[in-house]
């Protein structure tokens, strides 16, 4: 039997999604909690890994098991064994043709950025911060130059293991809400650190260090050293995962504070 779970987690205190030998990954916490309910070892496959300090408002995993449990056990039962920063939102049965990673047609991230002279205290670790005023219109003008299928080598981490740097960026928009900038990214897939690297360069445009056209020059140059440094992980959230319609799965969560 194949089961699909939707979940959310706070990246603070974890070394990212992926299981680690020292047991510090979100995956480690989830699989330990699931084993307590199943009475056997469970291994999950995720829609997308997140780095240390990155959060998920909406993550999807699947696993296979012969253990018979009501779907509620994979939600409330598993949650009773999870640390406070991780929660299963729902559980569904699926056929063997469903795959959390390879079946995903589109993924989306939102970067939550506080644009204020004073650093955050209450939301430390949950939002990014830039102290100088940012021009959201200039950032959106730069963002428009990145839409489409491109080679994103200039915004790819050196340790990225993706087979190709070519991705189809379908949405990149920045919305100002008071002192916050909500920066949305959606694509068929993302390279390692791609969103955080794009954020670093977009912020330089918003701060007036470069015109919007500069970001296209960086993209076309395919040279990571010419782009801005990788931006802070704190404000980055995995928010959307889209699967073919016949699976009838949600593609986001509406209960998130920054939805």
CSV table of C-alpha atoms in Angstrom, one decimal:
chain,number,residue,atom,x,y,z
A,1,UNK,CA,0.0,0.0,0.0
A,2,UNK,CA,1.3,3.5,-0.9
A,3,UNK,CA,0.4,6.4,1.4
A,4,UNK,CA,0.9,10.1,0.7
A,5,UNK,CA,1.4,12.6,3.5
A,6,UNK,CA,1.2,16.4,3.4
A,7,UNK,CA,3.2,18.1,6.1
A,8,UNK,CA,4.7,21.4,7.4
A,9,UNK,CA,7.8,22.1,9.4
A,10,UNK,CA,9.9,24.8,10.8
A,11,UNK,CA,13.5,24.5,9.7
A,12,UNK,CA,15.0,26.0,12.9
A,13,UNK,CA,16.8,23.4,14.8
A,14,UNK,CA,17.1,20.9,12.0
A,15,UNK,CA,20.0,20.3,9.6
A,16,UNK,CA,17.6,20.4,6.6
A,17,UNK,CA,15.2,17.8,5.3
A,18,UNK,CA,17.5,14.9,4.4
A,19,UNK,CA,18.3,12.1,6.9
A,20,UNK,CA,21.7,12.5,8.5
A,21,UNK,CA,23.9,10.1,10.5
A,22,UNK,CA,23.5,12.2,13.6
A,23,UNK,CA,19.7,12.1,13.2
A,24,UNK,CA,19.2,15.9,12.8
A,25,UNK,CA,17.1,16.0,9.7
A,26,UNK,CA,13.4,16.5,9.5
A,27,UNK,CA,13.2,13.1,7.7
A,28,UNK,CA,14.8,11.5,10.7
A,29,UNK,CA,12.1,12.9,13.0
A,30,UNK,CA,9.3,11.9,10.7
A,31,UNK,CA,10.5,8.4,10.1
A,32,UNK,CA,11.1,7.7,13.8
A,33,UNK,CA,7.5,8.9,14.5
A,34,UNK,CA,6.1,6.8,11.7
A,35,UNK,CA,8.0,3.7,13.0
A,36,UNK,CA,6.3,4.2,16.4
A,37,UNK,CA,2.9,3.9,14.7
A,38,UNK,CA,3.8,1.2,12.2
A,39,UNK,CA,5.8,-1.0,14.5
A,40,UNK,CA,8.4,-1.3,11.8
A,41,UNK,CA,11.0,0.9,10.0
A,42,UNK,CA,9.4,3.3,7.4
A,43,UNK,CA,11.3,5.1,4.7
A,44,UNK,CA,9.8,8.1,3.0
A,45,UNK,CA,10.4,9.7,-0.4
A,46,UNK,CA,10.0,13.5,-0.5
A,47,UNK,CA,8.9,15.9,-3.2
A,48,UNK,CA,11.9,18.1,-2.5
A,49,UNK,CA,14.8,18.4,-0.1
A,50,UNK,CA,15.2,21.6,1.9
A,51,UNK,CA,18.4,23.0,3.3
A,52,UNK,CA,19.4,23.8,6.9
A,53,UNK,CA,17.1,26.6,8.2
A,54,UNK,CA,14.7,26.4,5.3
A,55,UNK,CA,11.0,25.8,6.2
A,56,UNK,CA,8.1,24.1,4.5
A,57,UNK,CA,4.5,25.4,4.6
A,58,UNK,CA,3.7,22.5,2.3
A,59,UNK,CA,5.8,19.3,1.8
A,60,UNK,CA,4.7,16.0,0.3
A,61,UNK,CA,6.1,12.5,0.9
A,62,UNK,CA,5.1,9.0,0.1
A,63,UNK,CA,5.9,5.6,1.6
A,64,UNK,CA,5.0,2.0,1.1
A,65,UNK,CA,3.8,-0.4,3.8
A,66,UNK,CA,1.9,-3.6,4.4
A,67,UNK,CA,0.9,-2.4,7.9
A,68,UNK,CA,-2.9,-1.7,8.1
A,69,UNK,CA,-3.6,1.5,9.9
A,70,UNK,CA,-6.5,4.0,9.5
A,71,UNK,CA,-5.4,7.2,7.7
A,72,UNK,CA,-6.0,9.2,10.9
A,73,UNK,CA,-3.2,7.2,12.6
A,74,UNK,CA,-0.7,8.6,10.0
A,75,UNK,CA,-1.8,12.1,11.0
A,76,UNK,CA,-2.8,12.4,14.7
A,77,UNK,CA,-0.8,9.3,15.7
A,78,UNK,CA,2.4,10.3,13.9
A,79,UNK,CA,2.0,13.9,15.2
A,80,UNK,CA,1.9,12.6,18.8
A,81,UNK,CA,5.5,11.3,18.3
A,82,UNK,CA,6.8,14.3,16.3
A,83,UNK,CA,8.8,17.2,17.8
A,84,UNK,CA,6.9,20.5,18.0
A,85,UNK,CA,8.4,21.9,14.8
A,86,UNK,CA,6.9,19.3,12.5
A,87,UNK,CA,3.3,18.3,11.8
A,88,UNK,CA,1.5,16.0,9.3
A,89,UNK,CA,-1.5,17.8,7.8
A,90,UNK,CA,-3.2,15.0,5.9
A,91,UNK,CA,-2.8,11.4,4.7
A,92,UNK,CA,-4.2,9.8,1.5
A,93,UNK,CA,-4.0,6.4,-0.2
A,94,UNK,CA,-2.4,6.4,-3.7
A,95,UNK,CA,-1.6,3.9,-6.4
A,96,UNK,CA,1.9,2.7,-7.2
A,97,UNK,CA,2.0,5.2,-10.1
A,98,UNK,CA,2.3,8.1,-7.6
A,99,UNK,CA,5.8,9.3,-6.8
A,100,UNK,CA,6.3,12.3,-4.6
A,101,UNK,CA,9.5,13.4,-6.3
A,102,UNK,CA,9.3,12.3,-9.9
A,103,UNK,CA,5.6,12.9,-10.2
A,104,UNK,CA,5.8,16.6,-9.2
A,105,UNK,CA,5.0,18.9,-12.2
A,106,UNK,CA,5.8,22.1,-10.4
A,107,UNK,CA,7.2,23.3,-7.2
A,108,UNK,CA,7.0,26.7,-5.5
A,109,UNK,CA,8.8,28.7,-2.9
A,110,UNK,CA,8.0,31.9,-1.1
A,111,UNK,CA,10.7,34.1,0.5
A,112,UNK,CA,9.4,36.3,3.3
A,113,UNK,CA,11.7,39.4,3.7
A,114,UNK,CA,11.4,42.1,6.3
A,115,UNK,CA,12.5,45.4,4.8
A,116,UNK,CA,13.0,47.6,7.8
A,117,UNK,CA,15.9,49.5,9.4
A,118,UNK,CA,15.6,47.4,12.6
A,119,UNK,CA,16.3,43.6,12.5
A,120,UNK,CA,13.6,41.1,13.5
A,121,UNK,CA,13.4,39.9,17.1
A,122,UNK,CA,10.0,38.1,17.4
A,123,UNK,CA,10.4,36.3,14.0
A,124,UNK,CA,14.1,35.6,14.1
A,125,UNK,CA,14.9,32.5,12.1
A,126,UNK,CA,11.5,32.6,10.3
A,127,UNK,CA,12.0,35.6,8.0
A,128,UNK,CA,14.8,37.2,6.1
A,129,UNK,CA,15.9,40.8,6.6
A,130,UNK,CA,17.3,43.7,4.6
A,131,UNK,CA,17.8,47.1,6.4
A,132,UNK,CA,17.9,49.5,3.4
A,133,UNK,CA,14.7,50.5,1.5
A,134,UNK,CA,14.1,48.2,-1.5
A,135,UNK,CA,12.3,49.1,-4.7
A,136,UNK,CA,9.9,46.3,-5.4
A,137,UNK,CA,9.0,47.7,-8.8
A,138,UNK,CA,12.7,47.4,-9.9
A,139,UNK,CA,12.9,43.9,-8.4
A,140,UNK,CA,9.8,42.9,-10.4
A,141,UNK,CA,11.3,44.4,-13.6
A,142,UNK,CA,14.4,42.2,-13.0
A,143,UNK,CA,12.3,39.2,-12.2
A,144,UNK,CA,10.5,39.5,-15.5
A,145,UNK,CA,13.8,39.0,-17.3
A,146,UNK,CA,14.2,35.6,-15.7
A,147,UNK,CA,10.9,34.1,-16.6
A,148,UNK,CA,11.0,31.1,-19.0
A,149,UNK,CA,13.3,28.2,-19.7
A,150,UNK,CA,17.0,29.2,-19.1
A,151,UNK,CA,20.3,27.9,-18.0
A,152,UNK,CA,20.5,29.0,-14.4
A,153,UNK,CA,24.2,28.1,-13.8
A,154,UNK,CA,24.9,31.6,-12.5
A,155,UNK,CA,22.5,30.9,-9.6
A,156,UNK,CA,23.5,27.3,-8.9
A,157,UNK,CA,25.5,26.2,-5.9
A,158,UNK,CA,28.8,24.5,-6.6
A,159,UNK,CA,27.7,21.3,-4.9
A,160,UNK,CA,24.5,21.1,-6.9
A,161,UNK,CA,23.9,17.5,-8.1
A,162,UNK,CA,21.2,18.3,-10.7
A,163,UNK,CA,21.8,16.7,-14.1
A,164,UNK,CA,21.0,19.9,-16.0
A,165,UNK,CA,21.1,23.6,-15.0
A,166,UNK,CA,18.2,24.3,-17.4
A,167,UNK,CA,14.9,25.1,-15.5
A,168,UNK,CA,11.6,26.5,-16.6
A,169,UNK,CA,10.9,29.4,-14.2
A,170,UNK,CA,7.1,30.0,-14.6
A,171,UNK,CA,6.5,32.6,-11.9
A,172,UNK,CA,8.7,35.1,-10.1
A,173,UNK,CA,7.0,38.1,-8.5
A,174,UNK,CA,7.5,40.3,-5.5
A,175,UNK,CA,4.6,41.8,-3.5
A,176,UNK,CA,5.1,44.5,-0.9
A,177,UNK,CA,2.9,44.2,2.2
A,178,UNK,CA,3.9,47.0,4.5
A,179,UNK,CA,7.4,46.4,5.7
A,180,UNK,CA,7.4,42.9,4.2
A,181,UNK,CA,8.3,41.7,0.7
A,182,UNK,CA,6.7,38.4,-0.3
A,183,UNK,CA,8.7,36.9,-3.1
A,184,UNK,CA,7.2,33.9,-5.0
A,185,UNK,CA,9.0,31.5,-7.2
A,186,UNK,CA,7.5,28.6,-9.2
A,187,UNK,CA,9.2,26.3,-11.6
A,188,UNK,CA,9.4,22.8,-13.0
A,189,UNK,CA,12.3,22.3,-10.6
A,190,UNK,CA,15.0,24.2,-8.7
A,191,UNK,CA,18.8,23.9,-8.5
A,192,UNK,CA,20.6,23.8,-5.1
A,193,UNK,CA,20.4,27.3,-3.6
A,194,UNK,CA,18.8,28.7,-6.7
A,195,UNK,CA,16.1,30.7,-4.9
A,196,UNK,CA,18.5,32.1,-2.3
A,197,UNK,CA,21.0,33.0,-5.0
A,198,UNK,CA,18.3,34.7,-7.0
A,199,UNK,CA,17.1,36.6,-3.9
A,200,UNK,CA,20.6,37.9,-3.3
A,201,UNK,CA,20.8,39.4,-6.7
A,202,UNK,CA,17.2,40.7,-6.7
A,203,UNK,CA,17.9,42.5,-3.5
A,204,UNK,CA,20.9,44.2,-5.0
A,205,UNK,CA,18.7,45.5,-7.8
A,206,UNK,CA,16.1,46.6,-5.3
A,207,UNK,CA,18.7,48.5,-3.3
A,208,UNK,CA,19.8,50.3,-6.4
A,209,UNK,CA,23.3,48.7,-6.7
A,210,UNK,CA,22.4,47.5,-10.2
A,211,UNK,CA,19.7,48.2,-12.8
A,212,UNK,CA,17.1,45.5,-13.5
A,213,UNK,CA,18.9,44.6,-16.8
A,214,UNK,CA,22.0,43.5,-14.8
A,215,UNK,CA,20.3,40.3,-13.7
A,216,UNK,CA,19.8,39.2,-17.3
A,217,UNK,CA,23.5,39.8,-17.9
A,218,UNK,CA,24.3,37.6,-15.0
A,219,UNK,CA,21.9,34.9,-16.2
A,220,UNK,CA,23.4,34.9,-19.7
A,221,UNK,CA,27.0,35.0,-18.4
A,222,UNK,CA,26.5,31.7,-16.6
A,223,UNK,CA,29.2,32.7,-14.0
A,224,UNK,CA,28.2,32.2,-10.4
A,225,UNK,CA,31.0,34.5,-9.2
A,226,UNK,CA,29.4,37.5,-10.9
A,227,UNK,CA,26.1,37.2,-9.0
A,228,UNK,CA,25.3,38.2,-5.5
A,229,UNK,CA,26.2,36.0,-2.5
A,230,UNK,CA,23.7,33.3,-1.4
A,231,UNK,CA,21.0,35.0,0.8
A,232,UNK,CA,19.9,33.9,4.3
A,233,UNK,CA,17.9,30.7,4.5
A,234,UNK,CA,15.7,32.0,7.3
A,235,UNK,CA,12.9,33.5,5.2
A,236,UNK,CA,12.6,30.6,2.6
A,237,UNK,CA,9.5,28.3,2.6
A,238,UNK,CA,8.5,25.5,0.3
A,239,UNK,CA,4.9,26.4,-0.4
A,240,UNK,CA,3.6,24.6,-3.5
A,241,UNK,CA,3.8,21.2,-5.1
A,242,UNK,CA,1.6,20.3,-8.1
A,243,UNK,CA,0.8,16.8,-9.3
A,244,UNK,CA,-1.3,15.6,-12.2
A,245,UNK,CA,-5.0,16.3,-11.6
A,246,UNK,CA,-6.1,12.7,-11.4
A,247,UNK,CA,-4.3,12.3,-8.1
A,248,UNK,CA,-6.6,14.9,-6.6
A,249,UNK,CA,-4.1,16.2,-4.1
A,250,UNK,CA,-3.8,19.7,-2.6
A,251,UNK,CA,-1.0,21.8,-4.0
A,252,UNK,CA,-0.6,24.2,-1.1
A,253,UNK,CA,-1.7,24.9,2.5
A,254,UNK,CA,-4.0,27.7,3.4
A,255,UNK,CA,-3.3,27.6,7.1
A,256,UNK,CA,0.1,29.3,6.8
A,257,UNK,CA,0.7,32.7,8.4
A,258,UNK,CA,2.1,34.2,5.1
A,259,UNK,CA,-0.3,32.5,2.7
